Amino acid sequence: MAVLLETEKLANYIDGEWVEVMDVAPVFNPATGKTIVQVPLSNASYVDDAVAAAKKAQKEWALVPAPQRAEVLYRVGYLLKERKERLAQLLTQENGKVIEEARGEVQEGIDMAFYMAGEGRRLFGQTTPAELKDKFAMSQRAPVGVVGIITPWNFPIAIATWKSFPAIVAGNAVVWKPATETPIMAYELAKIFEAAGLPKGVVNVVFGSGRTVGNAMVQHPDIRVISFTGSNDVGRNIAAECGRQLKKVSLEMGGKNAVIVMDDADLDLAVEGILWSAFGTSGQRCTACSRVIVHETVKGALEERLRSAMEKLTIGDGLDESIKVGPIINQSGLDKIKNYIEIGKNEGANLLEGGYELTGGQHGKGYYFAPTLFTDVRAEMRIAQEEIFGPVVSLIPVKSFEEAIEVNNSVEYGLSSSIYTNDINRVFKAQRDLDTGIVYVNAGTTGAEIHLPFGGTKGTGNGHRDSGIQALDVFTEWKAVYVDYSGKLQRAQIDVE
Ligand code: UN1
């Protein structure tokens, strides 16, 4: 029996209170099409309340010594650990990802909690010599103030922890808009913050649409940073508006990630890596593999092995432990994938496997799409250039290592890439020349660990990183401090002998 929520209607979490909202929308389980909960559709006034609460709370929170702020995160980590199975079950029901992956995602949040809690005793700055006598110089991190985080449905808890935990440990307060498709993880995480004793107002959750709540956050003059993960179109608009307001903005957007399979690769290993990174989470990861760039001499063998492995994939409700591929998030996600199948066919790509929606029988009213493989794809085709966000892979044959790198780098995105080879020289050239923010050798394109920087180049982002120590740069300002203990006026650059 699946874990159930104890409420039928979620509420905003503002200033430590659960605030009901009149206007709501149903949230569906994508595996069954059944309504699981009602999500508030807040108007902008809730954002105003949340920002006011955050602003007030932040003043005191910033004065709490960082190791004590970290104590709260340690408690959050233990609560996440204690509730891991419950959270994973709920996550599978709201997002559709298979239960094993849901457990993995919750684990990512647990890891982030303990990692960032550790930062409470680091948050290092620098001490440095000063150029004048009897003068001391240092740099230190200062909180930015109130930060706005906008998180996606595909990793509703992990990405929220990547953004909120570094923000909290650094002494900021947070206003958080979770995706309306997956509000349960936000509700559960807010309850964990409450149970862990996070002072009221330090984290506030406002449910609602991007158009209303997200926009109000971006417009609000008291929110000094926006950290966003989502689509390129939305990200671009957010950046433009933040630019006008000189607001700091960190964007994490699409990907068109490739696995390169060279002629000397271990093909069975490559097949496993492709399967996991292309069809895990039904391809709905920013890091998902959606292109396979294969050396022409092993193309036939790879196609054959991929096809037979794909035919063994079980597709269905992710709560069933035997299922490997869950549903697509919703009808519009499904429509987008179906549209790309038509585009691929019209472009002359060769459809080898899948390419259709799964309906009826055990699939009932869920949103399912068969794992799909196109081959003989050319690098410039739309199916090889645009993000599909579904279980669709395009196989692109190439003649050389150099061509493989060129094809990999020929897309507008730059999140993740991978190469299968046993040639040490190719390994080092590839990690240098692949232009993505994440590079894997002899592993698929997914599976980033939280203590390394997560993010990409080109159209994937705007130069910032989520997770890793680098996340702290998004949520802090660098402050340079000079202490002159000479007792006299000393002019920098002038009074130096
Ligand atoms: C995402 O798809 O936005 O590296 C996040 C991975 C996961 C995170 C993916 N750890 O695939």
PDB file of N, CA, C and O in Angstrom, residues 30 315 326-328 330-339 341-342 345 351 353-361 363-372 391-392:
ATOM      1  N   PRO A  30       1.136  10.955 -12.451  1.00  0.00           N
ATOM      2  CA  PRO A  30       1.281  10.712 -13.891  1.00  0.00           C
ATOM      3  C   PRO A  30       1.216   9.224 -14.266  1.00  0.00           C
ATOM      4  O   PRO A  30       0.984   8.902 -15.426  1.00  0.00           O
ATOM      5  N   ILE A 315       7.927  -1.007 -18.459  1.00  0.00           N
ATOM      6  CA  ILE A 315       7.382   0.354 -18.398  1.00  0.00           C
ATOM      7  C   ILE A 315       6.072   0.333 -17.622  1.00  0.00           C
ATOM      8  O   ILE A 315       5.200  -0.494 -17.916  1.00  0.00           O
ATOM      9  N   GLY A 326       9.269   4.788 -15.837  1.00  0.00           N
ATOM     10  CA  GLY A 326       7.976   5.307 -15.381  1.00  0.00           C
ATOM     11  C   GLY A 326       7.305   6.156 -16.453  1.00  0.00           C
ATOM     12  O   GLY A 326       7.725   6.173 -17.619  1.00  0.00           O
ATOM     13  N   PRO A 327       6.271   6.873 -16.058  1.00  0.00           N
ATOM     14  CA  PRO A 327       5.518   7.686 -17.019  1.00  0.00           C
ATOM     15  C   PRO A 327       6.195   9.024 -17.338  1.00  0.00           C
ATOM     16  O   PRO A 327       7.188   9.399 -16.716  1.00  0.00           O
ATOM     17  N   ILE A 328       5.596   9.722 -18.285  1.00  0.00           N
ATOM     18  CA  ILE A 328       5.945  11.104 -18.617  1.00  0.00           C
ATOM     19  C   ILE A 328       5.112  11.993 -17.693  1.00  0.00           C
ATOM     20  O   ILE A 328       4.009  11.612 -17.303  1.00  0.00           O
ATOM     21  N   ASN A 330       3.141  14.646 -17.859  1.00  0.00           N
ATOM     22  CA  ASN A 330       1.739  15.005 -18.137  1.00  0.00           C
ATOM     23  C   ASN A 330       1.471  15.009 -19.649  1.00  0.00           C
ATOM     24  O   ASN A 330       2.363  14.701 -20.453  1.00  0.00           O
ATOM     25  N   GLN A 331       0.255  15.378 -20.002  1.00  0.00           N
ATOM     26  CA  GLN A 331      -0.144  15.333 -21.407  1.00  0.00           C
ATOM     27  C   GLN A 331       0.715  16.250 -22.272  1.00  0.00           C
ATOM     28  O   GLN A 331       1.100  15.877 -23.379  1.00  0.00           O
ATOM     29  N   SER A 332       1.043  17.431 -21.765  1.00  0.00           N
ATOM     30  CA  SER A 332       1.800  18.326 -22.653  1.00  0.00           C
ATOM     31  C   SER A 332       3.224  17.813 -22.846  1.00  0.00           C
ATOM     32  O   SER A 332       3.805  17.972 -23.932  1.00  0.00           O
ATOM     33  N   GLY A 333       3.784  17.153 -21.823  1.00  0.00           N
ATOM     34  CA  GLY A 333       5.099  16.522 -21.987  1.00  0.00           C
ATOM     35  C   GLY A 333       5.034  15.444 -23.058  1.00  0.00           C
ATOM     36  O   GLY A 333       5.916  15.321 -23.920  1.00  0.00           O
ATOM     37  N   LEU A 334       3.955  14.666 -23.001  1.00  0.00           N
ATOM     38  CA  LEU A 334       3.747  13.584 -23.965  1.00  0.00           C
ATOM     39  C   LEU A 334       3.566  14.143 -25.386  1.00  0.00           C
ATOM     40  O   LEU A 334       4.150  13.629 -26.355  1.00  0.00           O
ATOM     41  N   ASP A 335       2.789  15.207 -25.494  1.00  0.00           N
ATOM     42  CA  ASP A 335       2.538  15.810 -26.819  1.00  0.00           C
ATOM     43  C   ASP A 335       3.835  16.317 -27.442  1.00  0.00           C
ATOM     44  O   ASP A 335       4.052  16.191 -28.646  1.00  0.00           O
ATOM     45  N   LYS A 336       4.681  16.891 -26.604  1.00  0.00           N
ATOM     46  CA  LYS A 336       5.952  17.423 -27.107  1.00  0.00           C
ATOM     47  C   LYS A 336       6.808  16.260 -27.662  1.00  0.00           C
ATOM     48  O   LYS A 336       7.388  16.381 -28.747  1.00  0.00           O
ATOM     49  N   ILE A 337       6.838  15.163 -26.958  1.00  0.00           N
ATOM     50  CA  ILE A 337       7.637  14.007 -27.412  1.00  0.00           C
ATOM     51  C   ILE A 337       7.068  13.479 -28.732  1.00  0.00           C
ATOM     52  O   ILE A 337       7.808  13.233 -29.694  1.00  0.00           O
ATOM     53  N   LYS A 338       5.733  13.334 -28.769  1.00  0.00           N
ATOM     54  CA  LYS A 338       5.097  12.810 -29.990  1.00  0.00           C
ATOM     55  C   LYS A 338       5.409  13.701 -31.185  1.00  0.00           C
ATOM     56  O   LYS A 338       5.668  13.221 -32.286  1.00  0.00           O
ATOM     57  N   ASN A 339       5.406  14.992 -30.947  1.00  0.00           N
ATOM     58  CA  ASN A 339       5.706  15.948 -32.008  1.00  0.00           C
ATOM     59  C   ASN A 339       7.140  15.741 -32.532  1.00  0.00           C
ATOM     60  O   ASN A 339       7.385  15.782 -33.744  1.00  0.00           O
ATOM     61  N   ILE A 341       8.792  13.004 -32.544  1.00  0.00           N
ATOM     62  CA  ILE A 341       8.877  11.751 -33.307  1.00  0.00           C
ATOM     63  C   ILE A 341       8.521  12.049 -34.775  1.00  0.00           C
ATOM     64  O   ILE A 341       9.200  11.603 -35.700  1.00  0.00           O
ATOM     65  N   GLU A 342       7.484  12.845 -34.953  1.00  0.00           N
ATOM     66  CA  GLU A 342       7.086  13.223 -36.323  1.00  0.00           C
ATOM     67  C   GLU A 342       8.180  14.042 -36.992  1.00  0.00           C
ATOM     68  O   GLU A 342       8.507  13.821 -38.158  1.00  0.00           O
ATOM     69  N   LYS A 345      10.961  11.723 -38.081  1.00  0.00           N
ATOM     70  CA  LYS A 345      10.595  10.936 -39.273  1.00  0.00           C
ATOM     71  C   LYS A 345      10.664  11.816 -40.517  1.00  0.00           C
ATOM     72  O   LYS A 345      11.212  11.415 -41.548  1.00  0.00           O
ATOM     73  N   LEU A 351      13.721   5.289 -37.676  1.00  0.00           N
ATOM     74  CA  LEU A 351      13.166   4.893 -36.368  1.00  0.00           C
ATOM     75  C   LEU A 351      13.360   3.398 -36.163  1.00  0.00           C
ATOM     76  O   LEU A 351      12.742   2.587 -36.841  1.00  0.00           O
ATOM     77  N   GLU A 353      13.364   1.722 -32.878  1.00  0.00           N
ATOM     78  CA  GLU A 353      12.626   1.164 -31.740  1.00  0.00           C
ATOM     79  C   GLU A 353      11.660   2.205 -31.214  1.00  0.00           C
ATOM     80  O   GLU A 353      11.986   3.403 -31.204  1.00  0.00           O
ATOM     81  N   GLY A 354      10.522   1.763 -30.712  1.00  0.00           N
ATOM     82  CA  GLY A 354       9.588   2.661 -30.021  1.00  0.00           C
ATOM     83  C   GLY A 354       8.961   3.677 -30.945  1.00  0.00           C
ATOM     84  O   GLY A 354       8.613   3.376 -32.083  1.00  0.00           O
ATOM     85  N   GLY A 355       8.791   4.896 -30.419  1.00  0.00           N
ATOM     86  CA  GLY A 355       8.197   5.963 -31.230  1.00  0.00           C
ATOM     87  C   GLY A 355       6.704   6.109 -31.006  1.00  0.00           C
ATOM     88  O   GLY A 355       6.045   6.836 -31.731  1.00  0.00           O
ATOM     89  N   TYR A 356       6.173   5.425 -30.012  1.00  0.00           N
ATOM     90  CA  TYR A 356       4.712   5.507 -29.804  1.00  0.00           C
ATOM     91  C   TYR A 356       4.368   5.617 -28.317  1.00  0.00           C
ATOM     92  O   TYR A 356       5.143   5.239 -27.438  1.00  0.00           O
ATOM     93  N   GLU A 357       3.146   6.122 -28.115  1.00  0.00           N
ATOM     94  CA  GLU A 357       2.585   6.248 -26.773  1.00  0.00           C
ATOM     95  C   GLU A 357       2.051   4.891 -26.336  1.00  0.00           C
ATOM     96  O   GLU A 357       1.599   4.112 -27.181  1.00  0.00           O
ATOM     97  N   LEU A 358       2.099   4.605 -25.035  1.00  0.00           N
ATOM     98  CA  LEU A 358       1.532   3.337 -24.546  1.00  0.00           C
ATOM     99  C   LEU A 358       0.227   3.645 -23.836  1.00  0.00           C
ATOM    100  O   LEU A 358       0.200   4.443 -22.899  1.00  0.00           O
ATOM    101  N   THR A 359      -0.833   3.016 -24.298  1.00  0.00           N
ATOM    102  CA  THR A 359      -2.135   3.294 -23.673  1.00  0.00           C
ATOM    103  C   THR A 359      -2.833   1.980 -23.338  1.00  0.00           C
ATOM    104  O   THR A 359      -2.407   0.914 -23.775  1.00  0.00           O
ATOM    105  N   GLY A 360      -3.908   2.105 -22.579  1.00  0.00           N
ATOM    106  CA  GLY A 360      -4.744   0.947 -22.288  1.00  0.00           C
ATOM    107  C   GLY A 360      -4.092  -0.029 -21.329  1.00  0.00           C
ATOM    108  O   GLY A 360      -2.942   0.129 -20.922  1.00  0.00           O
ATOM    109  N   GLY A 361      -4.832  -1.077 -20.975  1.00  0.00           N
ATOM    110  CA  GLY A 361      -4.340  -2.136 -20.097  1.00  0.00           C
ATOM    111  C   GLY A 361      -3.738  -1.587 -18.827  1.00  0.00           C
ATOM    112  O   GLY A 361      -4.295  -0.700 -18.190  1.00  0.00           O
ATOM    113  N   HIS A 363      -1.494   0.402 -18.442  1.00  0.00           N
ATOM    114  CA  HIS A 363      -1.096   1.804 -18.502  1.00  0.00           C
ATOM    115  C   HIS A 363      -2.247   2.764 -18.223  1.00  0.00           C
ATOM    116  O   HIS A 363      -2.015   3.933 -17.945  1.00  0.00           O
ATOM    117  N   GLY A 364      -3.460   2.230 -18.276  1.00  0.00           N
ATOM    118  CA  GLY A 364      -4.655   2.980 -17.871  1.00  0.00           C
ATOM    119  C   GLY A 364      -4.658   4.421 -18.341  1.00  0.00           C
ATOM    120  O   GLY A 364      -4.459   4.712 -19.511  1.00  0.00           O
ATOM    121  N   LYS A 365      -4.848   5.318 -17.388  1.00  0.00           N
ATOM    122  CA  LYS A 365      -4.929   6.746 -17.737  1.00  0.00           C
ATOM    123  C   LYS A 365      -3.603   7.465 -17.513  1.00  0.00           C
ATOM    124  O   LYS A 365      -3.543   8.688 -17.480  1.00  0.00           O
ATOM    125  N   GLY A 366      -2.527   6.701 -17.358  1.00  0.00           N
ATOM    126  CA  GLY A 366      -1.215   7.322 -17.177  1.00  0.00           C
ATOM    127  C   GLY A 366      -0.662   7.818 -18.504  1.00  0.00           C
ATOM    128  O   GLY A 366      -1.250   7.619 -19.563  1.00  0.00           O
ATOM    129  N   TYR A 367       0.501   8.483 -18.418  1.00  0.00           N
ATOM    130  CA  TYR A 367       1.114   9.074 -19.614  1.00  0.00           C
ATOM    131  C   TYR A 367       2.417   8.335 -19.920  1.00  0.00           C
ATOM    132  O   TYR A 367       3.454   8.646 -19.329  1.00  0.00           O
ATOM    133  N   TYR A 368       2.332   7.383 -20.816  1.00  0.00           N
ATOM    134  CA  TYR A 368       3.514   6.542 -21.060  1.00  0.00           C
ATOM    135  C   TYR A 368       3.987   6.645 -22.504  1.00  0.00           C
ATOM    136  O   TYR A 368       3.188   6.705 -23.432  1.00  0.00           O
ATOM    137  N   PHE A 369       5.309   6.606 -22.660  1.00  0.00           N
ATOM    138  CA  PHE A 369       5.875   6.623 -24.003  1.00  0.00           C
ATOM    139  C   PHE A 369       6.960   5.558 -24.097  1.00  0.00           C
ATOM    140  O   PHE A 369       7.796   5.421 -23.195  1.00  0.00           O
ATOM    141  N   ALA A 370       6.948   4.813 -25.176  1.00  0.00           N
ATOM    142  CA  ALA A 370       7.907   3.713 -25.335  1.00  0.00           C
ATOM    143  C   ALA A 370       9.323   4.263 -25.540  1.00  0.00           C
ATOM    144  O   ALA A 370       9.505   5.223 -26.298  1.00  0.00           O
ATOM    145  N   PRO A 371      10.329   3.667 -24.882  1.00  0.00           N
ATOM    146  CA  PRO A 371      11.719   4.053 -25.143  1.00  0.00           C
ATOM    147  C   PRO A 371      11.992   3.976 -26.645  1.00  0.00           C
ATOM    148  O   PRO A 371      11.618   3.006 -27.309  1.00  0.00           O
ATOM    149  N   THR A 372      12.599   5.016 -27.157  1.00  0.00           N
ATOM    150  CA  THR A 372      12.681   5.208 -28.607  1.00  0.00           C
ATOM    151  C   THR A 372      14.110   5.402 -29.075  1.00  0.00           C
ATOM    152  O   THR A 372      14.883   6.124 -28.436  1.00  0.00           O
ATOM    153  N   PRO A 391      12.005   9.834 -23.418  1.00  0.00           N
ATOM    154  CA  PRO A 391      12.878   8.668 -23.632  1.00  0.00           C
ATOM    155  C   PRO A 391      13.219   8.450 -25.108  1.00  0.00           C
ATOM    156  O   PRO A 391      12.892   7.424 -25.686  1.00  0.00           O
ATOM    157  N   VAL A 392      13.849   9.436 -25.699  1.00  0.00           N
ATOM    158  CA  VAL A 392      14.132   9.391 -27.135  1.00  0.00           C
ATOM    159  C   VAL A 392      15.627   9.636 -27.370  1.00  0.00           C
ATOM    160  O   VAL A 392      16.160  10.658 -26.931  1.00  0.00           O
TER     161      VAL A 392
END
